[in-house]
JSON list of C-alpha atoms in Angstrom, two decimals:
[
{"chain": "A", "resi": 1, "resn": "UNK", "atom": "CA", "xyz": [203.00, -197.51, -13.26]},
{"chain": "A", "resi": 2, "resn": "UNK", "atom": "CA", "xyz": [204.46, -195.17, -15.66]},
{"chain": "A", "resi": 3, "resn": "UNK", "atom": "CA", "xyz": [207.78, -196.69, -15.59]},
{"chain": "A", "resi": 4, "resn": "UNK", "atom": "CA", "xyz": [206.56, -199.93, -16.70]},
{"chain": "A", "resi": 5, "resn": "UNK", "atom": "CA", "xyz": [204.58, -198.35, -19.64]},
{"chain": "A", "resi": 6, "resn": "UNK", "atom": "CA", "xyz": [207.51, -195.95, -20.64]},
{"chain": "A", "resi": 7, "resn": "UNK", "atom": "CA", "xyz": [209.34, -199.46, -20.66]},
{"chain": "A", "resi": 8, "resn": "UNK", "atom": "CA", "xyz": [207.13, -201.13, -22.48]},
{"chain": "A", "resi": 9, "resn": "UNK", "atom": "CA", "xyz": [206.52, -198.64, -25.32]},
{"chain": "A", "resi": 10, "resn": "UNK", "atom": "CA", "xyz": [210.71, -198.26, -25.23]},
{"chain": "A", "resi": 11, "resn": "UNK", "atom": "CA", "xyz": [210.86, -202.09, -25.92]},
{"chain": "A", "resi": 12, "resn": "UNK", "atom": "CA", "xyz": [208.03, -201.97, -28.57]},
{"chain": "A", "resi": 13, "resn": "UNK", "atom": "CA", "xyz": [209.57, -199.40, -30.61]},
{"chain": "A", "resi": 14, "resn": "UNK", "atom": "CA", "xyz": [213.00, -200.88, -30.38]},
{"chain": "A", "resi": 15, "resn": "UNK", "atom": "CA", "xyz": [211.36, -203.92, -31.82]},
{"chain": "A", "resi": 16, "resn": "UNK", "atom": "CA", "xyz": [210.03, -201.88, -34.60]},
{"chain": "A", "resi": 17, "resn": "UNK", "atom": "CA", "xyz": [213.20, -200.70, -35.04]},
{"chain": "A", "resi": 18, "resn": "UNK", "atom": "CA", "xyz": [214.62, -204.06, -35.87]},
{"chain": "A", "resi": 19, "resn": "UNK", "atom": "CA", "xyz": [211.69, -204.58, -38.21]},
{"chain": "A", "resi": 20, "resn": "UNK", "atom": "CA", "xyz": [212.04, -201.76, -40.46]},
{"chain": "A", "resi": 21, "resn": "UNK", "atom": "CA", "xyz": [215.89, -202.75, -40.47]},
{"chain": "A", "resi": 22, "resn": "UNK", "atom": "CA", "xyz": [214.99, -206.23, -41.55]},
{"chain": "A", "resi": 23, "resn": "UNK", "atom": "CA", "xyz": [212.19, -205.81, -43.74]},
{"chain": "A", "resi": 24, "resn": "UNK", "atom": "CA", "xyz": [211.93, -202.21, -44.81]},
{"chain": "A", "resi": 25, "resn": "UNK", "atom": "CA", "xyz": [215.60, -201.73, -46.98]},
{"chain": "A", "resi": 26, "resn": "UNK", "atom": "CA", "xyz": [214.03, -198.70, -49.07]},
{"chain": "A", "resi": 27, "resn": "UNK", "atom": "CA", "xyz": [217.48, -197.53, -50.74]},
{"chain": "A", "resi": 28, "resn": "UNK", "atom": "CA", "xyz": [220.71, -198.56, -49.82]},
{"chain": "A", "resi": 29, "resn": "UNK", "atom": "CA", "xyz": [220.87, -194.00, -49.74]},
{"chain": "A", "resi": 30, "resn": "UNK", "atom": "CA", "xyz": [218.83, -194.13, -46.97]},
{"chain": "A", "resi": 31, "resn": "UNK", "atom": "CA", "xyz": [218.59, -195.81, -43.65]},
{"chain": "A", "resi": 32, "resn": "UNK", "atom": "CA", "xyz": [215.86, -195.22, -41.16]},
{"chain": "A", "resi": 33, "resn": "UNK", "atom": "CA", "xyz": [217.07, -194.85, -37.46]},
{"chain": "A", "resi": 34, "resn": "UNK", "atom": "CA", "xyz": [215.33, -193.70, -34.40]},
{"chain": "A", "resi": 35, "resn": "UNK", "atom": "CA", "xyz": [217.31, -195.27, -31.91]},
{"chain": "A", "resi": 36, "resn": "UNK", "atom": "CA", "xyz": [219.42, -192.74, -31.17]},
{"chain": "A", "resi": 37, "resn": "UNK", "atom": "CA", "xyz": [216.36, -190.44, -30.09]},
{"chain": "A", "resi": 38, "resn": "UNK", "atom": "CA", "xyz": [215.23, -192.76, -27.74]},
{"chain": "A", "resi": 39, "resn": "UNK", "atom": "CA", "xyz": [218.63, -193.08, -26.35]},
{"chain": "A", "resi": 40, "resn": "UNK", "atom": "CA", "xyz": [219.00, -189.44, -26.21]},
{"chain": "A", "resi": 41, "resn": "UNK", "atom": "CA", "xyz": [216.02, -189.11, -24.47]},
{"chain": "A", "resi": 42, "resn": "UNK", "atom": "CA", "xyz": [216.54, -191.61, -21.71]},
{"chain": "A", "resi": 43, "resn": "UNK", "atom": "CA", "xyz": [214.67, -190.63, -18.54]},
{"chain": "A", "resi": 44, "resn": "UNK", "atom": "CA", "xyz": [217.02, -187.40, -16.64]},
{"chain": "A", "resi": 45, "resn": "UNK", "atom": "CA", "xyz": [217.80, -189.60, -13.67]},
{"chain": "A", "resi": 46, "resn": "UNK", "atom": "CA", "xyz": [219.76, -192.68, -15.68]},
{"chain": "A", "resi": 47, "resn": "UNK", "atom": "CA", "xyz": [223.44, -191.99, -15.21]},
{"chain": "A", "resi": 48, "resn": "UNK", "atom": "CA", "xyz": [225.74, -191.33, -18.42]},
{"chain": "A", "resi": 49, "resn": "UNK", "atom": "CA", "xyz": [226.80, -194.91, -17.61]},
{"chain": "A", "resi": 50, "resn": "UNK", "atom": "CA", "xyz": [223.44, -196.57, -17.19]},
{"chain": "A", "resi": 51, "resn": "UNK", "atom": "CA", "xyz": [222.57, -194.74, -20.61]},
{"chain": "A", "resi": 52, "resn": "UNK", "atom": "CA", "xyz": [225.58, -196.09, -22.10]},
{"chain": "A", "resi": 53, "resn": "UNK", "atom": "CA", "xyz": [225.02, -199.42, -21.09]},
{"chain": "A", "resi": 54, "resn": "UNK", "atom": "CA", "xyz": [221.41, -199.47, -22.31]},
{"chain": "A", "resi": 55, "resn": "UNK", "atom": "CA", "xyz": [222.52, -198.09, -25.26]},
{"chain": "A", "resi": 56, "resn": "UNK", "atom": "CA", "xyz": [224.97, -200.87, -25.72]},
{"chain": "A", "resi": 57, "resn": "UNK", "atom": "CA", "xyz": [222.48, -203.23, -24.89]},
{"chain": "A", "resi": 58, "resn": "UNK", "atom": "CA", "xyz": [219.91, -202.20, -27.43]},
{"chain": "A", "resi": 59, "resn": "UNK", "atom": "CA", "xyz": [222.20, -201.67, -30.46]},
{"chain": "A", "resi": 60, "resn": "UNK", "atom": "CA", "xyz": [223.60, -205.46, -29.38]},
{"chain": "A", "resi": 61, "resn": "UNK", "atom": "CA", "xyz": [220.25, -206.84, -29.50]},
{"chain": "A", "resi": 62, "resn": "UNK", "atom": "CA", "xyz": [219.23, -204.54, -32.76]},
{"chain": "A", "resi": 63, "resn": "UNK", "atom": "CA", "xyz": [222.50, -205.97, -34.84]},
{"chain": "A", "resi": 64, "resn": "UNK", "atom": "CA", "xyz": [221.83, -210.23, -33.10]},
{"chain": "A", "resi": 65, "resn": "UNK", "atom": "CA", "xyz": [217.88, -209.33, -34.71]},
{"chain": "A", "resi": 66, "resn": "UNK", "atom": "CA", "xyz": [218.80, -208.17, -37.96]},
{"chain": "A", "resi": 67, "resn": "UNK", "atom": "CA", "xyz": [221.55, -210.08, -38.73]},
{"chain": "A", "resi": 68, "resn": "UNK", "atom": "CA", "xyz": [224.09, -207.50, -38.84]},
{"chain": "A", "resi": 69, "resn": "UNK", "atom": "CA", "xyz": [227.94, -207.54, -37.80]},
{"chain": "A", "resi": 70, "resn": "UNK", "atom": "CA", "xyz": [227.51, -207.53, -34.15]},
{"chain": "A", "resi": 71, "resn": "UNK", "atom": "CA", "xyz": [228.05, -204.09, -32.16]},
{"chain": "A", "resi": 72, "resn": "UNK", "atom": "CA", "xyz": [227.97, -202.28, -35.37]},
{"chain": "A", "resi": 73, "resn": "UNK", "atom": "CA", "xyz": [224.91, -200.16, -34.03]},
{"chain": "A", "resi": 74, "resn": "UNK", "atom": "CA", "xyz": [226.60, -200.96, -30.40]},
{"chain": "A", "resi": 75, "resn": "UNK", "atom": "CA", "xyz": [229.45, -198.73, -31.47]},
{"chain": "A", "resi": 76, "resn": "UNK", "atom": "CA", "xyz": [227.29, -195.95, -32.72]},
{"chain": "A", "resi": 77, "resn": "UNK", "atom": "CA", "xyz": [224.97, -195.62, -29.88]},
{"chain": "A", "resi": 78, "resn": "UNK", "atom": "CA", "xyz": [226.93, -195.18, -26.97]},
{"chain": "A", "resi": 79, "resn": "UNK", "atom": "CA", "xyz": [229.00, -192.19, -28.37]},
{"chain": "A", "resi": 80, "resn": "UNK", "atom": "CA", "xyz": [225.38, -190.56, -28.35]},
{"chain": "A", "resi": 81, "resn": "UNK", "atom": "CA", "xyz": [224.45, -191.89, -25.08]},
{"chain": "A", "resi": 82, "resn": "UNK", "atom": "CA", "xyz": [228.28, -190.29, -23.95]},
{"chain": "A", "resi": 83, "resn": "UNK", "atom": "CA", "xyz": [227.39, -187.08, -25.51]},
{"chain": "A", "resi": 84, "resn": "UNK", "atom": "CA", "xyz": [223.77, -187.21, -24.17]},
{"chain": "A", "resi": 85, "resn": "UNK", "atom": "CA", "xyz": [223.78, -184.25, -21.57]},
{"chain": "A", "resi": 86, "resn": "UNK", "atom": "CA", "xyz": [226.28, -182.07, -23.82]},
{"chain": "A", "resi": 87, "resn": "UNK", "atom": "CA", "xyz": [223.57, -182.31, -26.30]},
{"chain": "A", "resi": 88, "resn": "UNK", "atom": "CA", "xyz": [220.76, -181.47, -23.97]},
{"chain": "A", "resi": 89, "resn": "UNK", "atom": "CA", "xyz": [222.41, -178.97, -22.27]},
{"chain": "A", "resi": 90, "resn": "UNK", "atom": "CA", "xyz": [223.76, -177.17, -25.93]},
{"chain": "A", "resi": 91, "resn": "UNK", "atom": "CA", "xyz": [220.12, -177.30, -26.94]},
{"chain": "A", "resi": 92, "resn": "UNK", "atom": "CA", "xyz": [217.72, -177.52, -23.90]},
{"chain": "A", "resi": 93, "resn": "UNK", "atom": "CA", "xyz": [219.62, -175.68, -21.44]},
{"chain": "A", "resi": 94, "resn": "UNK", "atom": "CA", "xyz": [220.53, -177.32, -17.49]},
{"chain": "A", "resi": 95, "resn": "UNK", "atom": "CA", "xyz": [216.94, -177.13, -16.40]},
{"chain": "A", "resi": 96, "resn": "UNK", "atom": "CA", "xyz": [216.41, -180.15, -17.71]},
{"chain": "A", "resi": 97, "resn": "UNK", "atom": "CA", "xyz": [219.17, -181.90, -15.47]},
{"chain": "A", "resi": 98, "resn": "UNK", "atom": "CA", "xyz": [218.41, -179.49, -12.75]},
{"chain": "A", "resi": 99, "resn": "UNK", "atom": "CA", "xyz": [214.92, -180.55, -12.16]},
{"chain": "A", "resi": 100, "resn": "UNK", "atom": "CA", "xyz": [215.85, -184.25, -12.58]},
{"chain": "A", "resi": 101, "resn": "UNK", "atom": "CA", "xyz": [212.26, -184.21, -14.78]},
{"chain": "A", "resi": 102, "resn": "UNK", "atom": "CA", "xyz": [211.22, -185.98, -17.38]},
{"chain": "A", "resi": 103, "resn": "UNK", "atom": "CA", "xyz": [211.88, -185.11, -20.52]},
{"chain": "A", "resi": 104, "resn": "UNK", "atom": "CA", "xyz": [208.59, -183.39, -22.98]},
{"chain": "A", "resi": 105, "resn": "UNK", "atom": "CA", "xyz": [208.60, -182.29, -26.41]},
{"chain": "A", "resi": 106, "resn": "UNK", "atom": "CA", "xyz": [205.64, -180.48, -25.02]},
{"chain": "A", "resi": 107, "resn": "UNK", "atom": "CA", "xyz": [207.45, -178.96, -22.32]},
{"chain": "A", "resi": 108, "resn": "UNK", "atom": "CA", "xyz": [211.02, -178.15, -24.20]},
{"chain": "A", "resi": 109, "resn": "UNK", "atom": "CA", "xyz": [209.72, -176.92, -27.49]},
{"chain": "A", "resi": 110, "resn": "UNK", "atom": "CA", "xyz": [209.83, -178.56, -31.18]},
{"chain": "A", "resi": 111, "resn": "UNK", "atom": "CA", "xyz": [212.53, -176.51, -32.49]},
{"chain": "A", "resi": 112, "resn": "UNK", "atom": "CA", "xyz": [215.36, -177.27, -29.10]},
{"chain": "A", "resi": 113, "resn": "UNK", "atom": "CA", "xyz": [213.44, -181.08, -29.86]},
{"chain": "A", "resi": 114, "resn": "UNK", "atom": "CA", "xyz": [214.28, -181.40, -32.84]},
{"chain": "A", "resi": 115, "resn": "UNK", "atom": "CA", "xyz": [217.55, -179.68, -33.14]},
{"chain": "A", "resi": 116, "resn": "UNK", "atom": "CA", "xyz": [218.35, -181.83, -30.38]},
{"chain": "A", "resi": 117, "resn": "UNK", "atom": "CA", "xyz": [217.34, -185.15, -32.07]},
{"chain": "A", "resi": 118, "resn": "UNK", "atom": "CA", "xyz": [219.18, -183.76, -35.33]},
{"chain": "A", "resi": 119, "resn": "UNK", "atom": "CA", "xyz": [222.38, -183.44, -33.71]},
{"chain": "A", "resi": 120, "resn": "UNK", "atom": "CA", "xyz": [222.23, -186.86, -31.96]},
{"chain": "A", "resi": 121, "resn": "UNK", "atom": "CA", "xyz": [221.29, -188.69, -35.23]},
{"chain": "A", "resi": 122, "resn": "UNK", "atom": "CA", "xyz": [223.74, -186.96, -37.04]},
{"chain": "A", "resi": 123, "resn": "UNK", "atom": "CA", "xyz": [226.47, -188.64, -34.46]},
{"chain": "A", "resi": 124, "resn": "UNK", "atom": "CA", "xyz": [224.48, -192.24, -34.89]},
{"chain": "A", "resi": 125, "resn": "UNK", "atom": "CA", "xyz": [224.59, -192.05, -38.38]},
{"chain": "A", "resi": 126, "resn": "UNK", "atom": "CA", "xyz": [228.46, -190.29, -39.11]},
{"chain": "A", "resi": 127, "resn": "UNK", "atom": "CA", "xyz": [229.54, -193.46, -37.03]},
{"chain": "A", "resi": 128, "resn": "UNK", "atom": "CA", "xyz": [227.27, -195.86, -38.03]},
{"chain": "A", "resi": 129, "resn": "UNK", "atom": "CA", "xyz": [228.00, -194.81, -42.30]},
{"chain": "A", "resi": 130, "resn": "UNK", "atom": "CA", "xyz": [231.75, -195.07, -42.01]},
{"chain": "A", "resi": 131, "resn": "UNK", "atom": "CA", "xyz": [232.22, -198.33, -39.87]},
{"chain": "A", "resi": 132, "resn": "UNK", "atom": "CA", "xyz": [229.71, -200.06, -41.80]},
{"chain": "A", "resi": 133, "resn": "UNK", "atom": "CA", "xyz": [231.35, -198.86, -45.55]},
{"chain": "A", "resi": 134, "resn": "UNK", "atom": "CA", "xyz": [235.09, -199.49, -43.84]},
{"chain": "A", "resi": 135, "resn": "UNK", "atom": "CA", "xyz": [235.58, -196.77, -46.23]},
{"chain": "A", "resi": 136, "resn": "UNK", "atom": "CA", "xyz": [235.82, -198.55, -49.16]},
{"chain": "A", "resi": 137, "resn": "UNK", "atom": "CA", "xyz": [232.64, -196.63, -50.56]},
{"chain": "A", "resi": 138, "resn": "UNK", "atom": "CA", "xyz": [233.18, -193.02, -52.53]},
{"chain": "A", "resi": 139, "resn": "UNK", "atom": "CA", "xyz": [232.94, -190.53, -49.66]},
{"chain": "A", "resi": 140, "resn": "UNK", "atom": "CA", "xyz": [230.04, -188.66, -51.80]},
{"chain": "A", "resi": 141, "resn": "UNK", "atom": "CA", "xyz": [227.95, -191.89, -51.39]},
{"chain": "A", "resi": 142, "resn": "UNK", "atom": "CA", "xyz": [228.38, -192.11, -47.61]},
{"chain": "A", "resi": 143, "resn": "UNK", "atom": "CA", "xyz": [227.38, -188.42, -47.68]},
{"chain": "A", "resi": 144, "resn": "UNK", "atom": "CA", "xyz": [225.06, -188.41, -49.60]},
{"chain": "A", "resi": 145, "resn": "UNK", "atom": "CA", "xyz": [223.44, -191.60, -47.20]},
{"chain": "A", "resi": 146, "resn": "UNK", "atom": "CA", "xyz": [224.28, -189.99, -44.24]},
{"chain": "A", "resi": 147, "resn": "UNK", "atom": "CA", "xyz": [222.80, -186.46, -45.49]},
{"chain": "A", "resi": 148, "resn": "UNK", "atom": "CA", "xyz": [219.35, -188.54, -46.54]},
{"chain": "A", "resi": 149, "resn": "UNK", "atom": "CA", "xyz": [219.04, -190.76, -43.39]},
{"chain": "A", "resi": 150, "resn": "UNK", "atom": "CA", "xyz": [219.42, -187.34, -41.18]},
{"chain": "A", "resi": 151, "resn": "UNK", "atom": "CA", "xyz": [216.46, -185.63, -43.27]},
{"chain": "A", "resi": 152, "resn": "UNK", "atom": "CA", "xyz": [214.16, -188.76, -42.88]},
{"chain": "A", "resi": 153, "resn": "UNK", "atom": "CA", "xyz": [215.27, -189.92, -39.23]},
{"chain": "A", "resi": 154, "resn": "UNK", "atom": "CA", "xyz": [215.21, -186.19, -37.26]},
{"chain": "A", "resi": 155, "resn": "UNK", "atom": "CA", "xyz": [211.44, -186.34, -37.47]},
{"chain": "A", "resi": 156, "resn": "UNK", "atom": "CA", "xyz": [210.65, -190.11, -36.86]},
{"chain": "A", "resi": 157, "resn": "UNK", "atom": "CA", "xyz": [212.83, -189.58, -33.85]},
{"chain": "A", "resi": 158, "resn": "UNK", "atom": "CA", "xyz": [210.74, -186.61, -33.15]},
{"chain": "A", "resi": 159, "resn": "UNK", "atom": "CA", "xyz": [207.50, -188.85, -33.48]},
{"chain": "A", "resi": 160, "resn": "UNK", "atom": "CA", "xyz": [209.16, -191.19, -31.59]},
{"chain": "A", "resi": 161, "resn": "UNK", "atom": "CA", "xyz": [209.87, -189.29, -28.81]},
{"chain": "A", "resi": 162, "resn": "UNK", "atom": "CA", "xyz": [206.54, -188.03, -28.76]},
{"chain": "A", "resi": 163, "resn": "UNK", "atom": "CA", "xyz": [205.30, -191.38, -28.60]},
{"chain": "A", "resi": 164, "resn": "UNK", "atom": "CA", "xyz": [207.24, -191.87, -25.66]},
{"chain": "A", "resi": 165, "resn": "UNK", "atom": "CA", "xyz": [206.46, -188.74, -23.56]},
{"chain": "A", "resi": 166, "resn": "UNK", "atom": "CA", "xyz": [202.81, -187.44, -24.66]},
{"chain": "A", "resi": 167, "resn": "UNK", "atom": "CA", "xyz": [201.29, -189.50, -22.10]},
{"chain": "A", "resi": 168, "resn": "UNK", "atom": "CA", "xyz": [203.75, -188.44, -19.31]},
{"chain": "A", "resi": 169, "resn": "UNK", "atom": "CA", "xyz": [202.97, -184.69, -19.43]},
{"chain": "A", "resi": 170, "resn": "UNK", "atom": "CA", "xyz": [199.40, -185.26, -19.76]},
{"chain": "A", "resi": 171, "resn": "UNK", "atom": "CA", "xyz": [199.07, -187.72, -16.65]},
{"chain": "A", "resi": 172, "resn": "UNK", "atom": "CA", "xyz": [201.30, -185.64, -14.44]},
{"chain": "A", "resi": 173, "resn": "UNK", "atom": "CA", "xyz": [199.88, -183.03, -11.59]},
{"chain": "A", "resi": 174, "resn": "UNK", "atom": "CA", "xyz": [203.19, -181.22, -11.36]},
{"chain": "A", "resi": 175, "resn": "UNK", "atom": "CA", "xyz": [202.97, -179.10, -14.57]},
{"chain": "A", "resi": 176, "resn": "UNK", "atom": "CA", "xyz": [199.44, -178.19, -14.40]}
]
């Protein structure tokens, strides 16, 4: 039963995702994105090319929703879902992998969470910025976007992610 409800809240925050891209255009310095947490945080058993795939899939969908040049968010969420387990294992270590468990902010800490999360969105967003400006734009703007997206997005992911795994941890006899 789990699996269907980490599915389901996986499906309802991608949808949110598409929302606040479609309706919620705050600057055009900043650009909310918590994707690439989720993506980062795919369950430990999911192959690198079952998370690339997914990752594929929900940037597709993301960019048909919105509007946007299709594959633009494609093309910067499977590099993250290809650098997924270098990430986890440069900030969470191999017991992660090791254990084939489920991934907890609870369990891993907030500081290997969120440094975690950081480096991943950094990725999504370095990609994302420069296909999407071709660019054309003053590099100081792109930075400047990609430096303000990072500081807004590293804790939504975080939230997200906690969204996502609170209810795991807390349900599960093999911690306790």
């Amino acid at each position: 039963m789990r699996i269907s409800e980490y599915t389901l809240k996986f499906l309802l925050l991608i949808i949110l995702q598409v929302l606040i891209w479609n309706f919620c255009s705050f600057s055009q310095f900043l650009m909310l994105a918590f994707i690439p947490a989720m993506i980062l945080f795919l369950p430990a058993r999911m192959s690198s090319v079952s998370c690339m795939l997914v990752a594929f899939v929900c940037g597709f969908v993301a960019d048909f929703l919105i509007g946007a040049p299709l594959a633009l968010s494609s093309l910067a969420l499977v590099p993250v879902a290809f650098c997924r387990r270098g990430i986890i294992y440069l900030t969470l270590g191999h017991e992660v992998f090791a254990r084939s468990e489920d991934f907890s902010p609870e369990r891993q800490g907030v500081g290997k969470t969120i440094l975690s999360i950081a480096l991943a969105t950094a990725l999504f967003l370095l990609i994302y910025i420069c296909v999407d400006s071709a660019f054309t734009r003053p590099v100081w703007i792109d930075a400047l976007k990609w430096a303000l997206s990072l500081l807004v997005s590293t804790p939504l992911g975080y939230y997200c992610t906690l969204l996502l795994y609170t209810d795991n941890i807390r349900s599960s006899s093999k911690w306790r």
